[in-house]
Amino acid sequence: MIHARGGGQLTGSRASGGRRRLAAMERYDKAAPPELGQNEGSLTSTLRTLLFFTALMILLPIGLYFSSKAYVFEGTLGMSNRDSYFYAAIVAVVTVHVVLALFVYVAWNEGSRQWREGKQD
């Protein structure tokens, strides 16, 4: 039940609901995201890391495939054309896995670093 007091103040459940909303808004203001400059720097760093590993994922396996086929397996080891395709493909697949593992490692450390910096603020 809501009762009006002499000064027009509300008592009861409606007034306490307003106080709860006010307290929630204050908590929201305290939990606001960091300044735009910090967030923008973090986004730039993340995008730079992503683009670096994207280029690495495309260029490194293809480059190692053809160079290991021509220079290592056919040139140095004297393998046939058919065998060199097989072993060069293995080198490319291993390279993809190594680049992917490095990306996960860097992303994990970057995320935990940002989380720690955010927690200290």
mmCIF file of N, CA and C in Angstrom:
data_model
loop_
_atom_site.group_PDB
_atom_site.id
_atom_site.type_symbol
_atom_site.label_atom_id
_atom_site.label_comp_id
_atom_site.label_asym_id
_atom_site.label_seq_id
_atom_site.Cartn_x
_atom_site.Cartn_y
_atom_site.Cartn_z
ATOM 1 N N MET A 1 0.834 -1.168 0.000
ATOM 2 C CA MET A 1 0.000 0.000 0.000
ATOM 3 C C MET A 1 0.884 1.237 0.000
ATOM 4 N N ILE A 2 0.521 2.259 -0.758
ATOM 5 C CA ILE A 2 1.297 3.483 -0.858
ATOM 6 C C ILE A 2 0.542 4.584 -0.128
ATOM 7 N N HIS A 3 1.267 5.291 0.691
ATOM 8 C CA HIS A 3 0.683 6.389 1.461
ATOM 9 C C HIS A 3 1.453 7.661 1.153
ATOM 10 N N ALA A 4 0.735 8.763 1.049
ATOM 11 C CA ALA A 4 1.384 10.054 0.848
ATOM 12 C C ALA A 4 1.505 10.743 2.191
ATOM 13 N N ARG A 5 2.682 11.246 2.478
ATOM 14 C CA ARG A 5 2.880 12.011 3.704
ATOM 15 C C ARG A 5 2.566 13.463 3.445
ATOM 16 N N GLY A 6 2.706 14.235 4.459
ATOM 17 C CA GLY A 6 2.367 15.646 4.370
ATOM 18 C C GLY A 6 3.142 16.391 3.294
ATOM 19 N N GLY A 7 4.407 16.118 3.066
ATOM 20 C CA GLY A 7 5.230 16.845 2.101
ATOM 21 C C GLY A 7 5.150 16.258 0.706
ATOM 22 N N GLY A 8 4.227 15.357 0.435
ATOM 23 C CA GLY A 8 4.118 14.746 -0.868
ATOM 24 C C GLY A 8 5.089 13.594 -1.067
ATOM 25 N N GLN A 9 5.752 13.155 -0.005
ATOM 26 C CA GLN A 9 6.683 12.043 -0.106
ATOM 27 C C GLN A 9 5.917 10.735 -0.113
ATOM 28 N N LEU A 10 6.410 9.808 -0.896
ATOM 29 C CA LEU A 10 5.782 8.497 -0.965
ATOM 30 C C LEU A 10 6.466 7.548 -0.002
ATOM 31 N N THR A 11 5.687 6.734 0.619
ATOM 32 C CA THR A 11 6.253 5.708 1.487
ATOM 33 C C THR A 11 5.758 4.369 0.984
ATOM 34 N N GLY A 12 6.372 3.332 1.416
ATOM 35 C CA GLY A 12 5.928 1.998 1.037
ATOM 36 C C GLY A 12 6.800 1.422 -0.066
ATOM 37 N N SER A 13 6.225 0.500 -0.828
ATOM 38 C CA SER A 13 7.001 -0.249 -1.812
ATOM 39 C C SER A 13 7.441 0.613 -2.993
ATOM 40 N N ARG A 14 6.664 1.611 -3.369
ATOM 41 C CA ARG A 14 7.031 2.435 -4.509
ATOM 42 C C ARG A 14 8.270 3.272 -4.208
ATOM 43 N N ALA A 15 8.356 3.805 -3.055
ATOM 44 C CA ALA A 15 9.521 4.612 -2.674
ATOM 45 C C ALA A 15 10.768 3.744 -2.583
ATOM 46 N N SER A 16 10.649 2.549 -2.043
ATOM 47 C CA SER A 16 11.833 1.682 -1.935
ATOM 48 C C SER A 16 12.282 1.204 -3.310
ATOM 49 N N GLY A 17 11.333 1.040 -4.246
ATOM 50 C CA GLY A 17 11.705 0.669 -5.609
ATOM 51 C C GLY A 17 12.515 1.762 -6.277
ATOM 52 N N GLY A 18 12.157 3.016 -6.001
ATOM 53 C CA GLY A 18 12.912 4.141 -6.550
ATOM 54 C C GLY A 18 14.319 4.197 -6.000
ATOM 55 N N ARG A 19 14.455 3.902 -4.702
ATOM 56 C CA ARG A 19 15.796 3.878 -4.101
ATOM 57 C C ARG A 19 16.639 2.767 -4.707
ATOM 58 N N ARG A 20 16.004 1.627 -4.981
ATOM 59 C CA ARG A 20 16.747 0.515 -5.584
ATOM 60 C C ARG A 20 17.225 0.890 -6.982
ATOM 61 N N ARG A 21 16.378 1.546 -7.743
ATOM 62 C CA ARG A 21 16.776 1.958 -9.097
ATOM 63 C C ARG A 21 17.916 2.971 -9.027
ATOM 64 N N LEU A 22 17.846 3.890 -8.081
ATOM 65 C CA LEU A 22 18.896 4.880 -7.921
ATOM 66 C C LEU A 22 20.215 4.211 -7.545
ATOM 67 N N ALA A 23 20.160 3.247 -6.631
ATOM 68 C CA ALA A 23 21.373 2.518 -6.248
ATOM 69 C C ALA A 23 21.920 1.723 -7.422
ATOM 70 N N ALA A 24 21.027 1.137 -8.232
ATOM 71 C CA ALA A 24 21.469 0.384 -9.399
ATOM 72 C C ALA A 24 22.135 1.300 -10.415
ATOM 73 N N MET A 25 21.602 2.504 -10.595
ATOM 74 C CA MET A 25 22.205 3.450 -11.520
ATOM 75 C C MET A 25 23.574 3.894 -11.038
ATOM 76 N N GLU A 26 23.732 4.077 -9.729
ATOM 77 C CA GLU A 26 25.036 4.454 -9.190
ATOM 78 C C GLU A 26 26.056 3.333 -9.410
ATOM 79 N N ARG A 27 25.623 2.090 -9.207
ATOM 80 C CA ARG A 27 26.530 0.962 -9.463
ATOM 81 C C ARG A 27 26.891 0.894 -10.937
ATOM 82 N N TYR A 28 25.932 1.174 -11.815
ATOM 83 C CA TYR A 28 26.192 1.153 -13.247
ATOM 84 C C TYR A 28 27.223 2.222 -13.619
ATOM 85 N N ASP A 29 27.088 3.409 -13.024
ATOM 86 C CA ASP A 29 28.043 4.470 -13.311
ATOM 87 C C ASP A 29 29.443 4.094 -12.852
ATOM 88 N N LYS A 30 29.562 3.417 -11.731
ATOM 89 C CA LYS A 30 30.878 2.998 -11.235
ATOM 90 C C LYS A 30 31.469 1.908 -12.100
ATOM 91 N N ALA A 31 30.624 1.071 -12.703
ATOM 92 C CA ALA A 31 31.091 -0.023 -13.534
ATOM 93 C C ALA A 31 31.171 0.372 -15.000
ATOM 94 N N ALA A 32 31.134 1.654 -15.292
ATOM 95 C CA ALA A 32 31.201 2.124 -16.670
ATOM 96 C C ALA A 32 32.531 1.698 -17.287
ATOM 97 N N PRO A 33 32.557 1.511 -18.609
ATOM 98 C CA PRO A 33 33.801 1.087 -19.256
ATOM 99 C C PRO A 33 34.887 2.132 -19.100
ATOM 100 N N PRO A 34 36.150 1.718 -19.260
ATOM 101 C CA PRO A 34 37.257 2.677 -19.128
ATOM 102 C C PRO A 34 37.161 3.750 -20.202
ATOM 103 N N GLU A 35 38.015 4.725 -20.089
ATOM 104 C CA GLU A 35 38.011 5.828 -21.032
ATOM 105 C C GLU A 35 38.170 5.316 -22.450
ATOM 106 N N LEU A 36 37.673 6.081 -23.396
ATOM 107 C CA LEU A 36 37.695 5.667 -24.786
ATOM 108 C C LEU A 36 39.120 5.447 -25.277
ATOM 109 N N GLY A 37 40.069 6.214 -24.817
ATOM 110 C CA GLY A 37 41.456 6.075 -25.253
ATOM 111 C C GLY A 37 42.043 4.727 -24.904
ATOM 112 N N GLN A 38 41.783 4.240 -23.696
ATOM 113 C CA GLN A 38 42.307 2.934 -23.296
ATOM 114 C C GLN A 38 41.654 1.832 -24.105
ATOM 115 N N ASN A 39 40.359 1.908 -24.297
ATOM 116 C CA ASN A 39 39.626 0.890 -25.026
ATOM 117 C C ASN A 39 40.046 0.874 -26.491
ATOM 118 N N GLU A 40 40.281 2.043 -27.055
ATOM 119 C CA GLU A 40 40.692 2.138 -28.448
ATOM 120 C C GLU A 40 42.088 1.558 -28.640
ATOM 121 N N GLY A 41 42.981 1.786 -27.699
ATOM 122 C CA GLY A 41 44.325 1.210 -27.776
ATOM 123 C C GLY A 41 44.293 -0.295 -27.685
ATOM 124 N N SER A 42 43.430 -0.805 -26.842
ATOM 125 C CA SER A 42 43.279 -2.250 -26.714
ATOM 126 C C SER A 42 42.737 -2.853 -27.998
ATOM 127 N N LEU A 43 41.772 -2.173 -28.615
ATOM 128 C CA LEU A 43 41.190 -2.653 -29.859
ATOM 129 C C LEU A 43 42.219 -2.635 -30.982
ATOM 130 N N THR A 44 43.023 -1.595 -31.036
ATOM 131 C CA THR A 44 44.067 -1.493 -32.050
ATOM 132 C C THR A 44 45.096 -2.600 -31.874
ATOM 133 N N SER A 45 45.479 -2.866 -30.653
ATOM 134 C CA SER A 45 46.435 -3.929 -30.376
ATOM 135 C C SER A 45 45.877 -5.294 -30.778
ATOM 136 N N THR A 46 44.614 -5.528 -30.476
ATOM 137 C CA THR A 46 43.988 -6.798 -30.827
ATOM 138 C C THR A 46 43.895 -6.952 -32.337
ATOM 139 N N LEU A 47 43.508 -5.890 -33.033
ATOM 140 C CA LEU A 47 43.398 -5.943 -34.487
ATOM 141 C C LEU A 47 44.766 -6.160 -35.132
ATOM 142 N N ARG A 48 45.789 -5.510 -34.603
ATOM 143 C CA ARG A 48 47.142 -5.679 -35.132
ATOM 144 C C ARG A 48 47.612 -7.127 -34.962
ATOM 145 N N THR A 49 47.321 -7.715 -33.807
ATOM 146 C CA THR A 49 47.694 -9.111 -33.569
ATOM 147 C C THR A 49 46.958 -10.035 -34.527
ATOM 148 N N LEU A 50 45.675 -9.792 -34.718
ATOM 149 C CA LEU A 50 44.878 -10.620 -35.623
ATOM 150 C C LEU A 50 45.381 -10.529 -37.057
ATOM 151 N N LEU A 51 45.675 -9.332 -37.520
ATOM 152 C CA LEU A 51 46.176 -9.176 -38.889
ATOM 153 C C LEU A 51 47.550 -9.808 -39.070
ATOM 154 N N PHE A 52 48.393 -9.702 -38.064
ATOM 155 C CA PHE A 52 49.714 -10.322 -38.137
ATOM 156 C C PHE A 52 49.603 -11.838 -38.280
ATOM 157 N N PHE A 53 48.777 -12.452 -37.452
ATOM 158 C CA PHE A 53 48.649 -13.900 -37.520
ATOM 159 C C PHE A 53 47.873 -14.359 -38.750
ATOM 160 N N THR A 54 46.996 -13.511 -39.283
ATOM 161 C CA THR A 54 46.318 -13.838 -40.535
ATOM 162 C C THR A 54 47.321 -13.894 -41.675
ATOM 163 N N ALA A 55 48.187 -12.905 -41.754
ATOM 164 C CA ALA A 55 49.227 -12.897 -42.788
ATOM 165 C C ALA A 55 50.175 -14.079 -42.611
ATOM 166 N N LEU A 56 50.531 -14.364 -41.371
ATOM 167 C CA LEU A 56 51.408 -15.500 -41.094
ATOM 168 C C LEU A 56 50.751 -16.815 -41.509
ATOM 169 N N MET A 57 49.446 -16.939 -41.243
ATOM 170 C CA MET A 57 48.723 -18.158 -41.569
ATOM 171 C C MET A 57 48.628 -18.379 -43.082
ATOM 172 N N ILE A 58 48.583 -17.302 -43.836
ATOM 173 C CA ILE A 58 48.491 -17.434 -45.291
ATOM 174 C C ILE A 58 49.864 -17.626 -45.921
ATOM 175 N N LEU A 59 50.810 -16.780 -45.569
ATOM 176 C CA LEU A 59 52.094 -16.757 -46.258
ATOM 177 C C LEU A 59 53.059 -17.869 -45.844
ATOM 178 N N LEU A 60 53.129 -18.143 -44.559
ATOM 179 C CA LEU A 60 54.134 -19.100 -44.080
ATOM 180 C C LEU A 60 53.909 -20.535 -44.580
ATOM 181 N N PRO A 61 52.724 -21.107 -44.467
ATOM 182 C CA PRO A 61 52.558 -22.486 -44.968
ATOM 183 C C PRO A 61 52.756 -22.602 -46.480
ATOM 184 N N ILE A 62 52.246 -21.627 -47.231
ATOM 185 C CA ILE A 62 52.401 -21.688 -48.689
ATOM 186 C C ILE A 62 53.866 -21.522 -49.076
ATOM 187 N N GLY A 63 54.533 -20.552 -48.447
ATOM 188 C CA GLY A 63 55.949 -20.345 -48.741
ATOM 189 C C GLY A 63 56.808 -21.542 -48.369
ATOM 190 N N LEU A 64 56.543 -22.113 -47.190
ATOM 191 C CA LEU A 64 57.325 -23.288 -46.784
ATOM 192 C C LEU A 64 57.016 -24.510 -47.631
ATOM 193 N N TYR A 65 55.774 -24.620 -48.102
ATOM 194 C CA TYR A 65 55.424 -25.751 -48.963
ATOM 195 C C TYR A 65 56.286 -25.737 -50.223
ATOM 196 N N PHE A 66 56.265 -24.616 -50.935
ATOM 197 C CA PHE A 66 56.992 -24.567 -52.204
ATOM 198 C C PHE A 66 58.503 -24.545 -52.014
ATOM 199 N N SER A 67 58.979 -23.847 -50.998
ATOM 200 C CA SER A 67 60.432 -23.806 -50.811
ATOM 201 C C SER A 67 60.972 -25.142 -50.316
ATOM 202 N N SER A 68 60.258 -25.807 -49.398
ATOM 203 C CA SER A 68 60.754 -27.114 -48.945
ATOM 204 C C SER A 68 60.657 -28.157 -50.051
ATOM 205 N N LYS A 69 59.636 -28.071 -50.883
ATOM 206 C CA LYS A 69 59.499 -29.014 -52.002
ATOM 207 C C LYS A 69 60.657 -28.847 -52.982
ATOM 208 N N ALA A 70 60.919 -27.602 -53.381
ATOM 209 C CA ALA A 70 61.929 -27.363 -54.411
ATOM 210 C C ALA A 70 63.356 -27.495 -53.887
ATOM 211 N N TYR A 71 63.628 -26.885 -52.735
ATOM 212 C CA TYR A 71 65.018 -26.799 -52.288
ATOM 213 C C TYR A 71 65.428 -27.920 -51.340
ATOM 214 N N VAL A 72 64.539 -28.326 -50.458
ATOM 215 C CA VAL A 72 64.927 -29.329 -49.466
ATOM 216 C C VAL A 72 64.719 -30.743 -50.009
ATOM 217 N N PHE A 73 63.488 -31.052 -50.381
ATOM 218 C CA PHE A 73 63.176 -32.444 -50.723
ATOM 219 C C PHE A 73 63.661 -32.839 -52.117
ATOM 220 N N GLU A 74 63.454 -31.994 -53.122
ATOM 221 C CA GLU A 74 63.926 -32.337 -54.464
ATOM 222 C C GLU A 74 65.392 -31.964 -54.663
ATOM 223 N N GLY A 75 65.779 -30.778 -54.171
ATOM 224 C CA GLY A 75 67.135 -30.301 -54.407
ATOM 225 C C GLY A 75 68.170 -30.986 -53.533
ATOM 226 N N THR A 76 68.008 -30.890 -52.230
ATOM 227 C CA THR A 76 69.022 -31.407 -51.313
ATOM 228 C C THR A 76 68.924 -32.913 -51.129
ATOM 229 N N LEU A 77 67.711 -33.412 -50.896
ATOM 230 C CA LEU A 77 67.535 -34.842 -50.617
ATOM 231 C C LEU A 77 67.343 -35.687 -51.872
ATOM 232 N N GLY A 78 67.116 -35.053 -53.014
ATOM 233 C CA GLY A 78 67.006 -35.775 -54.277
ATOM 234 C C GLY A 78 65.772 -36.663 -54.376
ATOM 235 N N MET A 79 64.695 -36.314 -53.754
ATOM 236 C CA MET A 79 63.459 -37.115 -53.812
ATOM 237 C C MET A 79 62.767 -36.920 -55.149
ATOM 238 N N SER A 80 61.890 -37.863 -55.471
ATOM 239 C CA SER A 80 61.107 -37.743 -56.698
ATOM 240 C C SER A 80 60.055 -36.648 -56.515
ATOM 241 N N ASN A 81 59.469 -36.244 -57.632
ATOM 242 C CA ASN A 81 58.451 -35.199 -57.620
ATOM 243 C C ASN A 81 57.247 -35.624 -56.780
ATOM 244 N N ARG A 82 56.858 -36.869 -56.904
ATOM 245 C CA ARG A 82 55.687 -37.388 -56.171
ATOM 246 C C ARG A 82 55.943 -37.419 -54.657
ATOM 247 N N ASP A 83 57.107 -37.876 -54.235
ATOM 248 C CA ASP A 83 57.421 -37.919 -52.807
ATOM 249 C C ASP A 83 57.578 -36.527 -52.206
ATOM 250 N N SER A 84 58.151 -35.622 -52.980
ATOM 251 C CA SER A 84 58.357 -34.266 -52.453
ATOM 252 C C SER A 84 57.029 -33.545 -52.214
ATOM 253 N N TYR A 85 55.996 -33.815 -53.026
ATOM 254 C CA TYR A 85 54.675 -33.239 -52.775
ATOM 255 C C TYR A 85 54.146 -33.668 -51.413
ATOM 256 N N PHE A 86 54.291 -34.932 -51.128
ATOM 257 C CA PHE A 86 53.776 -35.495 -49.873
ATOM 258 C C PHE A 86 54.469 -34.872 -48.657
ATOM 259 N N TYR A 87 55.786 -34.855 -48.663
ATOM 260 C CA TYR A 87 56.517 -34.341 -47.513
ATOM 261 C C TYR A 87 56.388 -32.814 -47.374
ATOM 262 N N ALA A 88 56.292 -32.103 -48.496
ATOM 263 C CA ALA A 88 56.086 -30.658 -48.434
ATOM 264 C C ALA A 88 54.704 -30.338 -47.853
ATOM 265 N N ALA A 89 53.720 -31.166 -48.154
ATOM 266 C CA ALA A 89 52.384 -30.971 -47.578
ATOM 267 C C ALA A 89 52.418 -31.187 -46.068
ATOM 268 N N ILE A 90 53.185 -32.152 -45.618
ATOM 269 C CA ILE A 90 53.327 -32.371 -44.170
ATOM 270 C C ILE A 90 53.961 -31.146 -43.508
ATOM 271 N N VAL A 91 54.971 -30.582 -44.134
ATOM 272 C CA VAL A 91 55.610 -29.378 -43.595
ATOM 273 C C VAL A 91 54.596 -28.240 -43.504
ATOM 274 N N ALA A 92 53.758 -28.061 -44.526
ATOM 275 C CA ALA A 92 52.762 -26.993 -44.525
ATOM 276 C C ALA A 92 51.717 -27.202 -43.428
ATOM 277 N N VAL A 93 51.268 -28.429 -43.244
ATOM 278 C CA VAL A 93 50.261 -28.712 -42.208
ATOM 279 C C VAL A 93 50.840 -28.488 -40.813
ATOM 280 N N VAL A 94 52.056 -28.912 -40.596
ATOM 281 C CA VAL A 94 52.700 -28.677 -39.295
ATOM 282 C C VAL A 94 52.867 -27.181 -39.055
ATOM 283 N N THR A 95 53.203 -26.431 -40.092
ATOM 284 C CA THR A 95 53.350 -24.982 -39.975
ATOM 285 C C THR A 95 52.029 -24.324 -39.588
ATOM 286 N N VAL A 96 50.922 -24.769 -40.199
ATOM 287 C CA VAL A 96 49.604 -24.224 -39.848
ATOM 288 C C VAL A 96 49.310 -24.470 -38.373
ATOM 289 N N HIS A 97 49.613 -25.660 -37.891
ATOM 290 C CA HIS A 97 49.359 -25.976 -36.486
ATOM 291 C C HIS A 97 50.228 -25.145 -35.542
ATOM 292 N N VAL A 98 51.463 -24.916 -35.914
ATOM 293 C CA VAL A 98 52.357 -24.105 -35.083
ATOM 294 C C VAL A 98 51.873 -22.652 -35.031
ATOM 295 N N VAL A 99 51.481 -22.095 -36.176
ATOM 296 C CA VAL A 99 50.985 -20.710 -36.207
ATOM 297 C C VAL A 99 49.697 -20.596 -35.391
ATOM 298 N N LEU A 100 48.827 -21.572 -35.521
ATOM 299 C CA LEU A 100 47.574 -21.556 -34.761
ATOM 300 C C LEU A 100 47.833 -21.645 -33.259
ATOM 301 N N ALA A 101 48.766 -22.493 -32.858
ATOM 302 C CA ALA A 101 49.106 -22.615 -31.435
ATOM 303 C C ALA A 101 49.716 -21.311 -30.912
ATOM 304 N N LEU A 102 50.559 -20.679 -31.704
ATOM 305 C CA LEU A 102 51.140 -19.394 -31.299
ATOM 306 C C LEU A 102 50.072 -18.316 -31.165
ATOM 307 N N PHE A 103 49.098 -18.317 -32.086
ATOM 308 C CA PHE A 103 48.019 -17.339 -31.999
ATOM 309 C C PHE A 103 47.207 -17.527 -30.723
ATOM 310 N N VAL A 104 46.877 -18.761 -30.400
ATOM 311 C CA VAL A 104 46.112 -19.033 -29.181
ATOM 312 C C VAL A 104 46.911 -18.592 -27.955
ATOM 313 N N TYR A 105 48.197 -18.873 -27.934
ATOM 314 C CA TYR A 105 49.046 -18.479 -26.810
ATOM 315 C C TYR A 105 49.087 -16.961 -26.644
ATOM 316 N N VAL A 106 49.305 -16.243 -27.751
ATOM 317 C CA VAL A 106 49.383 -14.777 -27.688
ATOM 318 C C VAL A 106 48.030 -14.186 -27.297
ATOM 319 N N ALA A 107 46.944 -14.707 -27.876
ATOM 320 C CA ALA A 107 45.612 -14.187 -27.550
ATOM 321 C C ALA A 107 45.264 -14.453 -26.089
ATOM 322 N N TRP A 108 45.635 -15.598 -25.585
ATOM 323 C CA TRP A 108 45.359 -15.935 -24.183
ATOM 324 C C TRP A 108 46.110 -14.978 -23.251
ATOM 325 N N ASN A 109 47.383 -14.758 -23.528
ATOM 326 C CA ASN A 109 48.179 -13.861 -22.685
ATOM 327 C C ASN A 109 47.726 -12.418 -22.807
ATOM 328 N N GLU A 110 47.340 -11.992 -24.000
ATOM 329 C CA GLU A 110 46.861 -10.615 -24.175
ATOM 330 C C GLU A 110 45.542 -10.411 -23.442
ATOM 331 N N GLY A 111 44.657 -11.389 -23.497
ATOM 332 C CA GLY A 111 43.382 -11.289 -22.804
ATOM 333 C C GLY A 111 43.544 -11.275 -21.301
ATOM 334 N N SER A 112 44.430 -12.113 -20.779
ATOM 335 C CA SER A 112 44.634 -12.131 -19.333
ATOM 336 C C SER A 112 45.338 -10.861 -18.865
ATOM 337 N N ARG A 113 46.204 -10.299 -19.704
ATOM 338 C CA ARG A 113 46.877 -9.038 -19.357
ATOM 339 C C ARG A 113 45.852 -7.911 -19.294
ATOM 340 N N GLN A 114 44.949 -7.847 -20.273
ATOM 341 C CA GLN A 114 43.925 -6.811 -20.269
ATOM 342 C C GLN A 114 42.980 -7.003 -19.087
ATOM 343 N N TRP A 115 42.687 -8.231 -18.747
ATOM 344 C CA TRP A 115 41.800 -8.501 -17.616
ATOM 345 C C TRP A 115 42.453 -8.039 -16.312
ATOM 346 N N ARG A 116 43.762 -8.309 -16.173
ATOM 347 C CA ARG A 116 44.478 -7.877 -14.962
ATOM 348 C C ARG A 116 44.536 -6.359 -14.884
ATOM 349 N N GLU A 117 44.780 -5.673 -16.006
ATOM 350 C CA GLU A 117 44.821 -4.217 -15.993
ATOM 351 C C GLU A 117 43.460 -3.636 -15.649
ATOM 352 N N GLY A 118 42.403 -4.231 -16.149
ATOM 353 C CA GLY A 118 41.057 -3.775 -15.849
ATOM 354 C C GLY A 118 40.700 -4.008 -14.400
ATOM 355 N N LYS A 119 41.186 -5.094 -13.830
ATOM 356 C CA LYS A 119 40.884 -5.431 -12.435
ATOM 357 C C LYS A 119 41.609 -4.469 -11.480
ATOM 358 N N GLN A 120 42.795 -3.977 -11.856
ATOM 359 C CA GLN A 120 43.545 -3.079 -10.984
ATOM 360 C C GLN A 120 42.943 -1.682 -10.934
ATOM 361 N N ASP A 121 42.189 -1.294 -11.986
ATOM 362 C CA ASP A 121 41.604 0.053 -12.015
ATOM 363 C C ASP A 121 40.575 0.267 -10.971
#
